[in-house]
Amino acid sequence: MPKLISATYHPNIEVAEFICEDGRHLLRSGGTLPWRINNPGDLTARMVDGVPAPRKAKGYVGFATTRSGRTFLIFPDEDSGREELKANLKRLHGERTISEAIPIYAPKKENDTEKYTSDLLKTSGIPAYRKIGECTNAELEKIINGISEIEGYHANAETRKEIWVVVSRINATNGSQPLPDTEIILQREGKEEKVRSDATGRFPPVIHPADNSAVHVKVADPKTKEYVTVGSIQGSAGKDFNLLAKFRKWKGVAGSEKINSSTPRQKKPMSYVVLPGDSLWKIAKLYRTSVTAIKDENRLSSDRIYPGEVLLIHGSGKVKLSDNQPTPPAATAKAPATPVTPPKRPIFPPPPAPPISSSIEPSDSERSKGGMGQVLALINPAPGRAPWMPIAIAEAKLRYGRHEEILGGEIDYHVEIGDGSKSLAKMAWCAAFANWCLLKAGYPIDNVGFRDHRATMGRAHGFYEMDEERKIRNPLFVELDRPIYGAISVATYRSGHGYHVGLAYGKASEEDLILLGGNQDDRIRFSAFNMNLTRTIKVIGKDGRNKDVVVKNPKYLRYFVPVAYHEKAKKELESPGLESMSVDALNKVIGVPPDSKKKKAKTKTD
């Protein structure tokens, strides 16, 4: 049988797609999942931060994420799957008997453990007292045969289908990010089929007809709503096609004339803005590159990435699945004491206008029975998700934790926005930094004609009041009742005066919001701020007993967005909310050492 070098799984149609070294594709359907992916033991991949990261498992050529959300190992053939199952049993359960191992291997929450154990002892004929590691190879083969039978590897044999085909792939994209849940029509032999892209923007594989006839691709016209043909798939060689935003273009990906070309062709890199839920594995799979290539290109020391980061991507290379394993994280970066050139990731300037967005286990291979993207408008993508955030993050990484004494020699955000001040070391600059990010993203920050309009740009309080004496509200910003990603968050005294501002990034706890801001410990960094309007204190009542009393918090946060972003913000408010993150882990990326337990990060106030 020809050598199968990589594989993927399409849960929506329950098809395993293997890619052969000669460029052909093998599609397996029917039967059971263990058979489709050559995994007799139903082994899943060890996951790290939501990404498949097997350390000791061998022989696999891909991962299969099912509708249930579990990610399994895909093997090129049954023998490879059996070999890893044997290694798994010896490695993880060698000191256990079958009765001791099965409750761990096949936990009660997914299986009838007692029946599983009884059936395996019966079919294998292994004594109940025998440890798995003491079994001979012949006895291990009997255990593997029993597990395969119980897991259903041989079931539904009459429904199995294997076909060798030429396949083309279609990706829905806006040029830099995938577009999930996009609908197209495939027309072949007079019949039409509607299909949708998955969370990574990919449609199910398009099989070339055996008679070499064309498969026409149709999309809805934005004006007439009628479906029109934008391209055709035909020929003896598979290709990757990009269906661009608004579907004005239809083209093959540069360097992918043969979908499995083993010689990567160079193309101009693209900048990719990391979205919540993204992983290096997902991005590498989408753009037909490898995790290692992305890490090398962007000088990443670990697999961890954060929403809002801008990555340089060279796509169209052949994915080497062995590259998808994580590398050990580098040591914590130290903030430089002198203006040296630290190792940093390349920074790519964002476009002048807001970018388009697509948003709308303990073992190496464990056994189990078992990312959805948000819906995007099909033709008219909404404006990007907080377009000022990639700018703020890129700037934070570029400055790499420098204190304001050094930072001021490189850039003065007061001067950049023209608020009348000229010194980071002498004047609070949190508002100047936030306004600089907004300005770079194309949002207006100056209300020409208002009294003290220049000074207002340099004050945290200025995001909601232009004139404190007459209480004139700033018409450029709208207040929200709770934070969303990128919200301009003003730390406010109980008196109502804003004294600091940063950009909402995530949650450190249920009470603390993580802000990315300038002038936080005299540098650009992530810091946690309490966001509760009230707090509970204990007081002694007249009866002498302690009781809880709710009082106003002396400090709290208020949240704002630019007026032009308000409609998008309304939709953001309907989402589950901000992700929980580690302040220290975030700061490590931008060169800021962890806070001392004895010292709290200080903030110079307006």
Coordinates of C-alpha atoms in Angstrom, one line a residue:
M1 CA 0.0 0.0 0.0
P2 CA 1.3 3.5 -0.8
K3 CA 2.8 5.4 2.1
L4 CA 0.3 7.8 3.9
I5 CA 2.2 10.8 5.2
S6 CA -0.5 12.9 6.8
A7 CA -4.2 12.8 7.7
T8 CA -7.1 14.9 8.9
Y9 CA -10.7 14.3 9.9
H10 CA -13.9 15.9 8.8
P11 CA -16.4 15.5 11.7
N12 CA -19.3 17.1 9.8
I13 CA -19.3 14.3 7.2
E14 CA -17.4 11.7 9.3
V15 CA -14.7 11.1 6.8
A16 CA -11.0 10.5 7.5
E17 CA -8.8 12.0 4.8
F18 CA -5.3 10.5 4.3
I19 CA -2.7 12.1 2.0
C20 CA -0.4 9.8 0.1
E21 CA 3.2 10.6 -0.7
D22 CA 2.3 10.5 -4.4
G23 CA -0.3 13.3 -4.0
R24 CA -3.4 11.2 -4.0
H25 CA -6.0 11.2 -1.2
L26 CA -7.6 8.2 0.5
L27 CA -11.1 8.9 2.0
R28 CA -12.4 6.5 4.6
S29 CA -16.1 6.6 5.6
G30 CA -18.6 4.2 7.2
G31 CA -17.5 1.6 9.7
T32 CA -16.6 3.1 13.1
L33 CA -14.4 5.9 14.1
P34 CA -11.6 3.6 15.4
W35 CA -11.5 1.9 12.0
R36 CA -11.7 5.2 10.0
I37 CA -8.6 6.5 11.8
N38 CA -6.8 3.2 12.2
N39 CA -6.9 3.6 16.0
P40 CA -8.0 0.2 17.5
G41 CA -7.6 1.4 21.1
D42 CA -9.5 4.7 20.7
L43 CA -6.5 6.6 21.9
T44 CA -6.8 10.4 22.3
A45 CA -4.0 12.9 22.1
R46 CA -2.5 14.5 25.2
M47 CA -3.7 18.1 25.1
V48 CA -1.9 21.2 26.3
D49 CA -3.9 24.5 26.4
G50 CA -6.4 23.0 24.0
V51 CA -3.7 21.9 21.5
P52 CA -2.7 18.3 20.7
A53 CA 0.8 17.8 22.1
P54 CA 1.7 14.1 22.4
R55 CA 5.1 13.7 24.0
K56 CA 5.7 9.9 23.8
A57 CA 3.1 8.6 21.4
K58 CA 4.6 7.5 18.1
G59 CA 3.5 6.5 14.6
Y60 CA 0.5 8.9 14.3
V61 CA 0.1 11.1 11.1
G62 CA -2.7 13.4 12.3
F63 CA -5.4 14.3 14.7
A64 CA -9.2 13.7 14.5
T65 CA -11.3 16.1 16.5
T66 CA -14.9 14.8 16.7
R67 CA -18.2 16.5 17.2
S68 CA -17.9 15.7 20.9
G69 CA -14.8 17.8 21.0
R70 CA -12.4 15.0 21.8
T71 CA -9.2 14.7 19.8
F72 CA -7.9 11.3 18.7
L73 CA -4.7 10.1 17.2
I74 CA -4.9 9.1 13.5
F75 CA -2.5 6.3 12.4
P76 CA -1.5 5.4 8.8
D77 CA -2.5 1.8 9.2
E78 CA -3.9 -0.7 11.7
D79 CA -0.4 -2.1 12.6
S80 CA 0.8 1.4 13.7
G81 CA -2.3 1.9 15.8
R82 CA -1.8 -1.5 17.5
E83 CA 1.8 -0.8 18.1
E84 CA 1.1 2.5 19.9
L85 CA -1.7 0.8 21.9
K86 CA 0.8 -1.8 23.1
A87 CA 3.3 0.9 24.0
N88 CA 0.6 2.8 25.8
L89 CA -0.4 -0.2 27.9
K90 CA 3.2 -1.0 28.9
R91 CA 4.1 2.7 29.5
L92 CA 1.1 3.7 31.6
H93 CA -0.3 0.5 33.0
G94 CA 2.6 -1.9 33.2
E95 CA 2.4 -2.1 37.0
R96 CA -1.3 -2.8 37.0
T97 CA -3.5 -5.8 36.4
I98 CA -6.3 -5.6 33.8
S99 CA -8.8 -5.0 36.7
E100 CA -6.7 -2.1 38.0
A101 CA -5.9 -0.6 34.6
I102 CA -9.4 -0.5 32.9
P103 CA -11.0 1.9 35.4
I104 CA -8.3 4.4 34.4
Y105 CA -8.1 3.4 30.7
A106 CA -11.9 3.3 30.3
P107 CA -13.3 5.5 33.1
K108 CA -16.8 5.0 34.5
K109 CA -18.1 8.4 33.1
E110 CA -17.8 7.0 29.6
N111 CA -18.0 3.2 30.0
D112 CA -19.5 0.3 31.9
T113 CA -16.1 -0.4 33.5
E114 CA -17.1 -3.6 35.2
K115 CA -18.4 -5.1 32.0
Y116 CA -15.3 -3.8 30.1
T117 CA -13.0 -5.5 32.6
S118 CA -15.0 -8.8 32.6
D119 CA -15.2 -8.9 28.8
L120 CA -11.5 -8.2 28.4
L121 CA -10.4 -10.8 31.0
K122 CA -12.7 -13.4 29.2
T123 CA -11.6 -12.6 25.6
S124 CA -7.9 -12.3 26.4
G125 CA -7.7 -15.3 28.8
I126 CA -5.1 -13.3 30.9
P127 CA -5.2 -14.3 34.6
A128 CA -6.7 -11.6 36.8
Y129 CA -3.6 -11.4 39.0
R130 CA -1.1 -10.9 36.1
K131 CA 0.4 -7.4 35.7
I132 CA 0.3 -6.1 32.1
G133 CA 4.0 -5.4 32.2
E134 CA 4.6 -9.1 33.0
C135 CA 2.7 -10.4 29.9
T136 CA 4.5 -11.9 27.0
N137 CA 4.1 -10.3 23.5
A138 CA 1.6 -13.0 22.6
E139 CA -0.4 -12.2 25.7
L140 CA -0.3 -8.5 25.0
E141 CA -1.6 -9.2 21.5
K142 CA -4.5 -11.0 23.0
I143 CA -5.2 -8.0 25.2
I144 CA -5.0 -5.7 22.2
N145 CA -7.4 -7.9 20.2
G146 CA -9.9 -7.8 23.1
I147 CA -9.7 -4.0 23.4
S148 CA -10.1 -3.6 19.6
E149 CA -13.2 -5.8 19.8
I150 CA -14.7 -3.9 22.7
E151 CA -14.0 -0.5 21.2
G152 CA -15.8 -1.5 18.0
Y153 CA -12.9 -1.5 15.6
H154 CA -14.4 -4.4 13.7
A155 CA -18.1 -3.3 13.9
N156 CA -20.2 -2.2 10.9
A157 CA -17.8 -3.7 8.4
E158 CA -20.4 -3.9 5.8
T159 CA -20.7 0.0 5.7
R160 CA -16.9 0.6 5.2
K161 CA -15.8 2.6 2.2
E162 CA -12.4 3.4 0.9
I163 CA -11.8 5.5 -2.2
W164 CA -8.7 7.0 -3.8
V165 CA -9.4 10.4 -5.3
V166 CA -8.1 13.7 -6.4
V167 CA -9.2 16.3 -4.0
S168 CA -9.2 20.1 -3.9
R169 CA -9.8 22.3 -0.9
I170 CA -11.6 25.6 -0.5
N171 CA -10.9 28.0 2.4
A172 CA -13.1 31.0 3.2
T173 CA -10.9 33.9 4.2
N174 CA -10.7 37.7 4.2
G175 CA -7.0 37.5 3.2
S176 CA -5.6 37.2 6.7
Q177 CA -8.1 35.4 8.8
P178 CA -10.5 32.4 8.3
L179 CA -14.2 32.9 7.9
P180 CA -16.2 30.2 9.7
D181 CA -19.8 29.2 9.0
T182 CA -19.7 30.5 5.4
E183 CA -22.1 28.9 2.9
I184 CA -21.4 27.9 -0.7
I185 CA -23.1 25.7 -3.3
L186 CA -21.2 22.9 -5.2
Q187 CA -22.8 22.0 -8.5
R188 CA -21.9 18.7 -10.3
E189 CA -23.8 16.7 -12.9
G190 CA -26.8 19.0 -12.6
K191 CA -27.1 18.5 -8.8
E192 CA -26.4 21.1 -6.2
E193 CA -25.2 20.7 -2.6
K194 CA -24.9 23.4 0.1
V195 CA -21.9 23.2 2.3
R196 CA -20.5 25.4 5.1
S197 CA -17.0 26.2 6.3
D198 CA -15.9 24.9 9.7
A199 CA -14.3 26.8 12.6
T200 CA -11.1 27.2 10.7
G201 CA -12.8 28.5 7.5
R202 CA -12.3 25.2 5.6
F203 CA -15.0 23.4 3.6
P204 CA -15.3 19.6 3.3
P205 CA -12.9 18.2 0.6
V206 CA -14.2 18.6 -3.0
I207 CA -13.7 15.3 -4.8
H208 CA -12.9 15.6 -8.5
P209 CA -15.4 13.5 -10.6
A210 CA -13.9 10.4 -12.2
D211 CA -15.1 11.5 -15.6
N212 CA -13.1 14.7 -15.3
S213 CA -16.2 16.9 -15.4
A214 CA -16.2 20.2 -13.6
V215 CA -17.5 21.0 -10.1
H216 CA -18.9 24.6 -10.2
V217 CA -18.6 26.7 -7.0
K218 CA -21.4 29.2 -6.4
V219 CA -21.9 32.0 -3.8
A220 CA -24.8 34.4 -3.1
D221 CA -24.7 37.7 -4.8
P222 CA -24.9 40.5 -2.1
K223 CA -27.5 42.5 -4.1
T224 CA -29.8 39.9 -5.8
K225 CA -29.2 37.1 -3.2
E226 CA -29.1 34.8 -6.2
Y227 CA -26.3 32.2 -6.4
V228 CA -23.7 33.0 -9.0
T229 CA -20.7 30.9 -10.2
V230 CA -17.3 32.2 -9.0
G231 CA -15.1 29.3 -10.2
S232 CA -14.8 25.6 -11.2
I233 CA -12.8 22.7 -9.9
Q234 CA -11.5 20.2 -12.5
G235 CA -8.5 18.3 -13.6
S236 CA -6.1 15.6 -12.5
A237 CA -4.3 17.6 -9.8
G238 CA -5.7 18.9 -6.6
K239 CA -5.4 22.5 -5.5
D240 CA -6.2 24.8 -2.6
F241 CA -8.5 27.7 -3.3
N242 CA -9.1 30.8 -1.3
L243 CA -12.6 32.3 -1.4
L244 CA -11.9 35.8 -0.4
A245 CA -14.2 38.2 1.6
K246 CA -17.2 39.4 -0.4
F247 CA -16.2 36.6 -2.9
R248 CA -14.8 39.0 -5.4
K249 CA -11.9 36.7 -6.1
W250 CA -11.3 33.0 -6.6
K251 CA -7.7 31.8 -6.8
G252 CA -5.4 28.9 -5.9
V253 CA -3.1 29.5 -3.0
A254 CA 0.4 30.5 -4.1
G255 CA 2.7 27.4 -4.2
S256 CA -0.1 24.9 -4.0
E257 CA -0.6 23.8 -7.6
K258 CA -0.2 20.3 -6.2
I259 CA -1.9 20.1 -2.9
N260 CA 0.8 17.9 -1.4
S261 CA 3.8 19.4 -3.1
S262 CA 6.8 18.4 -0.9
T263 CA 8.7 21.4 -2.1
P264 CA 7.4 24.6 -0.4
R265 CA 7.2 27.6 -2.6
Q266 CA 7.8 31.0 -1.2
K267 CA 5.2 33.7 -1.1
K268 CA 4.9 37.0 0.6
P269 CA 4.2 36.7 4.3
M270 CA 0.9 37.8 5.7
S271 CA 0.2 39.3 9.1
Y272 CA -2.3 37.3 11.2
V273 CA -4.1 38.8 14.2
V274 CA -4.6 36.1 16.9
L275 CA -8.2 35.6 17.9
P276 CA -9.6 34.2 21.2
G277 CA -9.5 30.4 20.9
D278 CA -6.7 30.3 18.4
S279 CA -3.7 28.0 18.8
L280 CA -0.5 27.6 16.7
W281 CA -1.7 24.2 15.7
K282 CA -5.0 25.6 14.3
I283 CA -3.2 28.4 12.5
A284 CA -0.6 26.1 11.0
K285 CA -3.2 23.7 9.8
L286 CA -5.2 26.6 8.2
Y287 CA -2.3 28.1 6.3
R288 CA -0.6 24.8 5.4
T289 CA 2.5 25.4 7.4
S290 CA 4.0 24.0 10.6
V291 CA 4.0 25.1 14.2
T292 CA 7.8 25.1 14.1
A293 CA 7.8 27.4 11.1
I294 CA 5.5 29.9 12.8
K295 CA 7.6 29.8 16.0
D296 CA 10.9 30.3 14.1
E297 CA 9.5 33.1 12.0
N298 CA 8.1 35.0 15.0
R299 CA 10.9 34.0 17.5
L300 CA 8.5 32.4 19.9
S301 CA 10.0 30.5 22.8
S302 CA 6.8 28.5 23.5
D303 CA 3.5 27.4 21.9
R304 CA 1.5 30.0 24.0
I305 CA -0.1 32.9 22.0
Y306 CA -2.5 35.5 23.1
P307 CA -5.5 37.3 21.5
G308 CA -4.4 40.4 19.7
E309 CA -0.9 39.3 18.8
V310 CA 0.2 39.8 15.2
L311 CA 2.0 36.8 13.7
L312 CA 4.0 36.6 10.5
I313 CA 2.7 33.7 8.4
H314 CA 4.3 32.0 5.4
G315 CA 1.7 29.6 4.1
S316 CA 1.5 26.9 1.4
G317 CA 4.3 24.6 2.8
K318 CA 3.8 20.9 3.5
V319 CA 2.8 20.4 7.1
K320 CA 5.1 18.1 9.0
L321 CA 3.0 16.7 11.8
S322 CA 6.1 15.9 13.9
D323 CA 6.7 19.7 14.0
N324 CA 3.5 20.1 15.9
Q325 CA 4.9 19.1 19.2
P326 CA 5.7 21.8 21.7
T327 CA 9.2 22.9 22.6
P328 CA 10.1 23.6 26.3
P329 CA 9.4 27.2 27.2
A330 CA 12.4 29.5 27.5
A331 CA 13.4 31.1 30.8
T332 CA 11.5 34.1 32.0
A333 CA 12.7 37.2 30.2
K334 CA 14.3 40.0 32.3
A335 CA 13.5 43.6 31.7
P336 CA 16.6 45.3 30.4
A337 CA 18.2 47.9 32.7
T338 CA 19.9 49.7 29.8
P339 CA 18.7 50.4 26.3
V340 CA 19.8 47.2 24.6
T341 CA 18.2 45.4 21.8
P342 CA 16.3 42.5 23.4
P343 CA 15.1 39.4 21.5
K344 CA 11.6 40.2 20.3
R345 CA 9.1 39.1 17.8
P346 CA 8.8 41.0 14.5
I347 CA 6.3 43.8 14.7
F348 CA 4.1 44.5 11.6
P349 CA 2.3 47.8 11.4
P350 CA -1.5 47.5 11.3
P351 CA -3.4 48.9 8.3
P352 CA -4.5 52.5 8.7
A353 CA -8.2 51.5 8.7
P354 CA -9.7 49.0 11.1
P355 CA -9.0 45.5 9.8
I356 CA -11.6 42.9 8.9
S357 CA -12.1 40.2 11.5
S358 CA -13.5 36.7 11.3
S359 CA -15.4 37.1 14.6
I360 CA -18.8 37.5 14.1
E361 CA -5.1 14.6 29.8
P362 CA -2.8 13.4 31.9
S363 CA -1.2 10.7 29.6
D364 CA 0.5 11.0 26.2
S365 CA -2.2 9.0 24.5
E366 CA -5.2 8.2 26.6
R367 CA -8.3 6.3 25.6
S368 CA -11.8 7.7 25.3
K369 CA -15.3 7.2 23.8
G370 CA -15.8 10.3 22.5
G371 CA -13.6 25.0 18.4
M372 CA -16.3 26.4 17.1
G373 CA -16.1 29.7 15.3
Q374 CA -18.6 32.5 15.7
V375 CA -21.0 33.2 12.9
L376 CA -19.9 35.8 10.4
A377 CA -22.1 37.7 8.0
L378 CA -21.7 35.9 4.7
I379 CA -21.1 38.9 2.4
N380 CA -20.5 41.9 4.5
P381 CA -18.0 41.2 7.3
A382 CA -18.3 43.4 10.4
P383 CA -15.4 45.7 11.3
G384 CA -12.5 44.1 13.2
R385 CA -12.6 43.2 16.9
A386 CA -11.1 46.1 18.8
P387 CA -8.7 47.1 16.0
W388 CA -6.6 49.2 18.4
M389 CA -5.6 46.1 20.5
P390 CA -3.1 44.6 18.0
I391 CA -1.4 48.0 17.9
A392 CA -1.2 48.2 21.7
I393 CA 0.1 44.6 22.0
A394 CA 2.7 45.2 19.2
E395 CA 3.9 48.4 20.9
A396 CA 4.1 46.6 24.3
K397 CA 6.3 43.8 22.7
L398 CA 8.4 46.3 20.8
R399 CA 9.2 48.3 24.0
Y400 CA 9.9 45.1 25.9
G401 CA 9.2 46.2 29.4
R402 CA 11.4 49.4 29.3
H403 CA 10.9 51.9 32.1
E404 CA 9.7 55.3 31.2
E405 CA 13.2 56.9 31.6
I406 CA 14.4 54.7 28.8
L407 CA 11.1 54.6 26.9
G408 CA 10.9 58.4 26.8
G409 CA 14.1 58.5 24.7
E410 CA 12.5 56.4 22.0
I411 CA 8.9 57.7 21.9
D412 CA 6.8 60.3 23.8
Y413 CA 3.1 59.5 23.5
H414 CA 2.2 63.0 24.7
V415 CA 4.1 64.5 21.7
E416 CA 2.7 61.8 19.3
I417 CA -0.9 62.8 20.0
G418 CA -0.2 66.5 20.6
D419 CA -1.8 66.9 24.1
G420 CA 0.6 69.7 25.1
S421 CA 2.9 67.6 27.5
K422 CA 6.4 66.5 26.7
S423 CA 7.7 64.2 29.4
L424 CA 6.7 60.6 30.2
A425 CA 8.8 60.7 33.5
K426 CA 7.1 63.9 34.8
M427 CA 3.5 63.5 33.5
A428 CA 1.1 60.6 33.7
W429 CA 0.9 59.1 30.2
C430 CA -1.7 56.3 30.5
A431 CA -4.3 58.3 28.6
A432 CA -1.8 59.4 26.0
F433 CA -0.8 55.8 25.3
A434 CA -4.5 54.7 25.0
N435 CA -5.3 57.6 22.6
W436 CA -2.1 56.9 20.6
C437 CA -3.4 53.3 20.0
L438 CA -6.8 54.6 19.0
L439 CA -5.3 57.2 16.7
K440 CA -3.1 54.6 14.9
A441 CA -6.2 52.4 14.4
G442 CA -8.0 55.3 12.6
Y443 CA -10.3 56.5 15.4
P444 CA -10.7 60.3 16.1
I445 CA -9.4 61.3 19.6
D446 CA -9.5 65.2 19.4
N447 CA -12.6 67.3 19.8
V448 CA -11.4 70.5 18.1
G449 CA -13.5 73.5 19.3
F450 CA -14.0 72.3 22.9
R451 CA -12.2 74.1 25.7
D452 CA -9.0 72.4 26.7
H453 CA -9.5 69.8 24.0
R454 CA -5.7 69.2 23.7
A455 CA -5.2 68.6 27.4
T456 CA -8.3 66.3 27.5
M457 CA -6.4 63.8 25.3
G458 CA -3.8 63.4 28.1
R459 CA -6.2 62.8 30.9
A460 CA -7.9 59.5 31.9
H461 CA -10.9 61.5 33.0
G462 CA -11.2 62.8 29.4
F463 CA -12.6 59.7 28.0
Y464 CA -16.0 60.5 29.5
E465 CA -15.9 64.3 30.3
M466 CA -14.4 67.1 28.2
D467 CA -15.0 69.7 30.9
E468 CA -15.1 68.6 34.5
E469 CA -16.5 71.9 35.7
R470 CA -19.5 72.0 33.4
K471 CA -19.7 68.2 33.0
I472 CA -19.6 68.2 29.2
R473 CA -19.5 64.6 28.1
N474 CA -16.9 63.5 25.5
P475 CA -19.0 62.8 22.3
L476 CA -16.3 60.6 20.8
F477 CA -16.9 57.7 23.3
V478 CA -19.9 55.7 24.6
E479 CA -20.0 54.1 28.0
L480 CA -20.7 50.4 28.5
D481 CA -22.2 48.7 31.6
R482 CA -19.5 46.0 31.7
P483 CA -16.2 45.3 30.1
I484 CA -15.5 43.7 26.7
Y485 CA -12.2 42.9 25.0
G486 CA -10.5 46.1 24.2
A487 CA -12.8 48.4 26.2
I488 CA -11.2 51.7 27.4
S489 CA -11.3 51.1 31.1
V490 CA -11.1 54.1 33.4
A491 CA -10.1 53.5 37.0
T492 CA -12.3 55.9 39.0
Y493 CA -12.4 57.2 42.6
R494 CA -15.7 57.0 44.4
S495 CA -15.9 60.8 43.9
G496 CA -16.3 60.1 40.2
H497 CA -12.9 61.3 39.0
G498 CA -10.9 59.1 36.7
Y499 CA -7.3 58.6 37.7
H500 CA -6.0 55.9 35.3
V501 CA -6.9 54.3 32.0
G502 CA -6.0 51.0 30.3
L503 CA -7.4 48.6 27.7
A504 CA -9.4 45.5 28.9
Y505 CA -7.7 42.3 27.9
G506 CA -8.9 39.5 30.2
K507 CA -9.8 38.5 33.8
A508 CA -7.3 37.7 36.5
S509 CA -10.2 36.6 38.7
E510 CA -13.9 37.1 39.0
E511 CA -13.2 40.5 40.7
D512 CA -10.0 41.6 38.9
L513 CA -9.8 42.8 35.3
I514 CA -6.5 42.7 33.4
L515 CA -5.7 46.0 31.7
L516 CA -2.9 46.5 29.1
G517 CA -1.8 50.1 29.6
G518 CA 0.9 52.6 29.7
N519 CA 2.3 54.1 32.9
Q520 CA 1.6 50.9 34.8
D521 CA 4.6 50.6 37.1
D522 CA 6.1 53.3 34.8
R523 CA 6.0 51.1 31.7
I524 CA 3.7 49.4 29.2
R525 CA 2.5 46.2 30.9
F526 CA -0.5 44.1 32.0
S527 CA -1.9 44.8 35.5
A528 CA -5.0 43.7 37.4
F529 CA -7.6 46.2 38.7
N530 CA -10.6 45.5 40.8
M531 CA -13.8 46.1 38.8
N532 CA -16.5 45.8 41.5
L533 CA -18.7 48.8 42.3
T534 CA -19.2 47.5 45.8
R535 CA -17.3 45.4 48.3
T536 CA -18.3 43.4 51.4
I537 CA -16.8 44.3 54.8
K538 CA -17.3 42.8 58.2
V539 CA -18.6 45.1 61.0
I540 CA -19.5 44.4 64.6
G541 CA -23.3 44.8 65.2
K542 CA -25.0 46.1 68.3
D543 CA -25.4 42.5 69.5
G544 CA -21.6 42.2 69.4
R545 CA -21.6 39.7 66.4
N546 CA -19.8 40.1 63.1
K547 CA -21.9 40.7 60.1
D548 CA -21.3 41.4 56.4
V549 CA -22.1 44.9 55.1
V550 CA -22.0 45.9 51.4
V551 CA -20.4 49.3 50.9
K552 CA -19.3 51.3 47.8
N553 CA -15.8 50.5 46.6
P554 CA -13.5 53.5 47.0
K555 CA -12.2 52.7 43.5
Y556 CA -13.9 51.1 40.5
L557 CA -13.8 50.9 36.7
R558 CA -15.9 52.5 34.0
Y559 CA -15.8 51.2 30.4
F560 CA -15.9 53.1 27.1
V561 CA -15.6 52.4 23.4
P562 CA -15.3 54.8 20.4
V563 CA -18.7 55.8 19.0
A564 CA -17.9 54.2 15.6
Y565 CA -17.3 50.9 17.5
H566 CA -20.6 50.9 19.5
E567 CA -22.6 48.7 17.3
K568 CA -19.9 46.1 17.3
A569 CA -19.6 46.5 21.1
K570 CA -23.3 45.7 21.5
K571 CA -22.7 42.3 19.9
E572 CA -19.6 41.7 22.0
L573 CA -21.7 42.3 25.1
E574 CA -23.8 39.2 24.1
S575 CA -20.8 37.0 24.2
P576 CA -19.8 34.9 27.3
G577 CA -17.3 37.5 28.4
L578 CA -13.5 37.8 28.8
E579 CA -11.1 34.9 29.2
S580 CA -9.4 34.1 32.5
M581 CA -5.6 34.6 32.2
S582 CA -2.4 35.0 34.2
V583 CA -1.0 38.5 34.5
D584 CA 2.6 37.1 35.0
A585 CA 2.3 34.9 31.9
L586 CA 1.1 37.8 29.8
N587 CA 3.9 40.1 31.1
K588 CA 6.5 37.4 30.4
V589 CA 5.7 37.7 26.7
I590 CA 6.5 41.5 26.7
G591 CA 9.6 41.3 28.8
V592 CA 8.1 42.3 32.2
P593 CA 9.2 40.2 35.2
P594 CA 6.6 38.9 37.7
D595 CA 5.5 41.2 40.4
S596 CA 7.1 40.8 43.8
K597 CA 4.8 39.4 46.4
K598 CA 5.8 42.3 48.7
K599 CA 5.5 45.0 46.1
K600 CA 2.4 45.9 44.1
A601 CA 2.8 47.5 40.7
K602 CA 2.4 51.3 41.0
T603 CA 0.5 53.6 38.7
K604 CA 1.2 57.3 38.3
T605 CA -2.2 59.0 38.4
D606 CA -3.6 62.0 36.5

